[in-house]
């Protein structure tokens, strides 16, 4: 009788929630309900409060905004620009993602939702979604 080492069962990464609806000023997210702006990541998400990181339309999404996505194991990040593409992305934010070799997609909100939902079916993805301007 040989002794074989016990292998730990493979752990599946938590799935990123799907966005089920998006309209001006409102999004619905699987398991989270409806809200205005969201921060989504593998295993869940929450409301995205710009005041936490002093985010404004310009220069836009701050490095601190994506820090939580990185900490939660996102292998790719989707950043929305708003419905009228008025939300910028700070160059330092893109630099940090690039340095960590995390692919990033920046798009108008409806397109960002489409990209995010497609990626969420296959891999741990995170996103920041702004549903107005």
mmCIF file of N, CA, C and O in Angstrom, residues 5-6 26 34 38-40 48 51 54 57-58 60 65-66 72 77 80 91 96-97 100 103 105-106 116 119 124:
data_model
loop_
_atom_site.group_PDB
_atom_site.id
_atom_site.type_symbol
_atom_site.label_atom_id
_atom_site.label_comp_id
_atom_site.label_asym_id
_atom_site.label_seq_id
_atom_site.Cartn_x
_atom_site.Cartn_y
_atom_site.Cartn_z
ATOM 1 N N UNK A 5 0.467 11.561 -1.638
ATOM 2 C CA UNK A 5 0.116 12.810 -0.953
ATOM 3 C C UNK A 5 -1.286 13.263 -1.371
ATOM 4 O O UNK A 5 -1.690 13.098 -2.514
ATOM 5 N N UNK A 6 -1.991 13.771 -0.405
ATOM 6 C CA UNK A 6 -3.327 14.301 -0.670
ATOM 7 C C UNK A 6 -3.195 15.630 -1.388
ATOM 8 O O UNK A 6 -2.403 16.477 -0.991
ATOM 9 N N UNK A 26 -28.642 54.551 -14.089
ATOM 10 C CA UNK A 26 -29.074 53.332 -13.399
ATOM 11 C C UNK A 26 -28.474 52.078 -14.040
ATOM 12 O O UNK A 26 -28.447 51.957 -15.255
ATOM 13 N N UNK A 34 -29.975 47.370 -8.016
ATOM 14 C CA UNK A 34 -29.838 48.562 -8.845
ATOM 15 C C UNK A 34 -29.048 49.652 -8.130
ATOM 16 O O UNK A 34 -29.055 49.737 -6.904
ATOM 17 N N UNK A 38 -21.067 51.755 -10.145
ATOM 18 C CA UNK A 38 -20.646 50.515 -9.489
ATOM 19 C C UNK A 38 -19.166 50.249 -9.661
ATOM 20 O O UNK A 38 -18.560 50.580 -10.683
ATOM 21 N N UNK A 39 -18.633 49.563 -8.650
ATOM 22 C CA UNK A 39 -17.290 48.980 -8.662
ATOM 23 C C UNK A 39 -17.537 47.478 -8.559
ATOM 24 O O UNK A 39 -18.082 47.001 -7.564
ATOM 25 N N UNK A 40 -17.181 46.725 -9.610
ATOM 26 C CA UNK A 40 -17.442 45.288 -9.657
ATOM 27 C C UNK A 40 -16.132 44.516 -9.737
ATOM 28 O O UNK A 40 -15.153 44.975 -10.328
ATOM 29 N N UNK A 48 -19.980 52.632 -6.283
ATOM 30 C CA UNK A 48 -18.727 53.347 -6.486
ATOM 31 C C UNK A 48 -18.950 54.789 -6.055
ATOM 32 O O UNK A 48 -19.629 55.552 -6.723
ATOM 33 N N UNK A 51 -16.387 60.129 -3.958
ATOM 34 C CA UNK A 51 -15.858 60.928 -2.848
ATOM 35 C C UNK A 51 -14.755 60.198 -2.086
ATOM 36 O O UNK A 51 -13.908 60.839 -1.467
ATOM 37 N N UNK A 54 -11.671 61.177 -4.174
ATOM 38 C CA UNK A 54 -11.666 62.517 -4.769
ATOM 39 C C UNK A 54 -11.650 62.448 -6.302
ATOM 40 O O UNK A 54 -10.995 63.241 -6.977
ATOM 41 N N UNK A 57 -14.556 64.218 -13.002
ATOM 42 C CA UNK A 57 -14.536 63.889 -14.425
ATOM 43 C C UNK A 57 -13.157 64.093 -15.042
ATOM 44 O O UNK A 57 -12.749 63.348 -15.930
ATOM 45 N N UNK A 58 -12.453 65.100 -14.557
ATOM 46 C CA UNK A 58 -11.098 65.340 -15.028
ATOM 47 C C UNK A 58 -10.195 65.543 -13.807
ATOM 48 O O UNK A 58 -10.553 66.306 -12.912
ATOM 49 N N UNK A 60 -10.059 62.308 -13.910
ATOM 50 C CA UNK A 60 -10.795 61.061 -14.092
ATOM 51 C C UNK A 60 -10.488 60.003 -13.055
ATOM 52 O O UNK A 60 -10.131 60.298 -11.912
ATOM 53 N N UNK A 65 -8.937 54.293 -7.227
ATOM 54 C CA UNK A 65 -10.198 53.678 -7.663
ATOM 55 C C UNK A 65 -9.995 52.235 -8.125
ATOM 56 O O UNK A 65 -10.860 51.394 -7.941
ATOM 57 N N UNK A 66 -8.860 51.955 -8.752
ATOM 58 C CA UNK A 66 -8.617 50.601 -9.255
ATOM 59 C C UNK A 66 -7.876 49.723 -8.241
ATOM 60 O O UNK A 66 -7.787 48.511 -8.429
ATOM 61 N N UNK A 72 -8.555 42.510 -5.277
ATOM 62 C CA UNK A 72 -9.551 41.441 -5.340
ATOM 63 C C UNK A 72 -9.287 40.443 -6.462
ATOM 64 O O UNK A 72 -10.129 39.615 -6.769
ATOM 65 N N UNK A 77 -9.319 44.631 -16.409
ATOM 66 C CA UNK A 77 -10.125 45.716 -15.853
ATOM 67 C C UNK A 77 -10.834 46.451 -16.989
ATOM 68 O O UNK A 77 -10.239 46.703 -18.036
ATOM 69 N N UNK A 80 -15.327 52.495 -17.477
ATOM 70 C CA UNK A 80 -16.290 53.206 -18.315
ATOM 71 C C UNK A 80 -15.988 54.696 -18.327
ATOM 72 O O UNK A 80 -15.450 55.245 -17.368
ATOM 73 N N UNK A 91 -3.755 59.331 -16.267
ATOM 74 C CA UNK A 91 -2.646 58.571 -16.857
ATOM 75 C C UNK A 91 -1.939 57.655 -15.850
ATOM 76 O O UNK A 91 -1.497 56.561 -16.209
ATOM 77 N N UNK A 96 -0.217 52.260 -13.809
ATOM 78 C CA UNK A 96 -0.196 51.232 -12.758
ATOM 79 C C UNK A 96 -0.710 49.901 -13.293
ATOM 80 O O UNK A 96 -0.114 48.846 -13.037
ATOM 81 N N UNK A 97 -1.802 49.938 -14.040
ATOM 82 C CA UNK A 97 -2.339 48.697 -14.610
ATOM 83 C C UNK A 97 -1.348 48.085 -15.592
ATOM 84 O O UNK A 97 -1.117 46.875 -15.588
ATOM 85 N N UNK A 100 1.518 46.390 -13.839
ATOM 86 C CA UNK A 100 1.110 45.119 -13.229
ATOM 87 C C UNK A 100 0.662 44.098 -14.270
ATOM 88 O O UNK A 100 0.186 43.022 -13.923
ATOM 89 N N UNK A 103 -4.470 43.817 -18.335
ATOM 90 C CA UNK A 103 -5.100 44.442 -19.500
ATOM 91 C C UNK A 103 -6.255 45.338 -19.057
ATOM 92 O O UNK A 103 -6.980 45.017 -18.116
ATOM 93 N N UNK A 105 -9.551 47.904 -20.571
ATOM 94 C CA UNK A 105 -10.421 48.369 -21.642
ATOM 95 C C UNK A 105 -11.085 49.641 -21.151
ATOM 96 O O UNK A 105 -11.652 49.658 -20.055
ATOM 97 N N UNK A 106 -11.022 50.698 -21.932
ATOM 98 C CA UNK A 106 -11.658 51.967 -21.600
ATOM 99 C C UNK A 106 -12.682 52.244 -22.695
ATOM 100 O O UNK A 106 -12.325 52.285 -23.876
ATOM 101 N N UNK A 116 -17.329 44.002 -20.451
ATOM 102 C CA UNK A 116 -17.242 43.412 -19.113
ATOM 103 C C UNK A 116 -18.027 42.099 -19.039
ATOM 104 O O UNK A 116 -17.509 41.084 -18.563
ATOM 105 N N UNK A 119 -16.264 39.306 -20.881
ATOM 106 C CA UNK A 119 -15.071 38.851 -20.161
ATOM 107 C C UNK A 119 -15.439 38.096 -18.882
ATOM 108 O O UNK A 119 -14.785 37.118 -18.523
ATOM 109 N N UNK A 124 -11.647 36.303 -14.229
ATOM 110 C CA UNK A 124 -11.877 37.280 -13.154
ATOM 111 C C UNK A 124 -11.660 38.706 -13.675
ATOM 112 O O UNK A 124 -10.540 39.111 -13.959
#
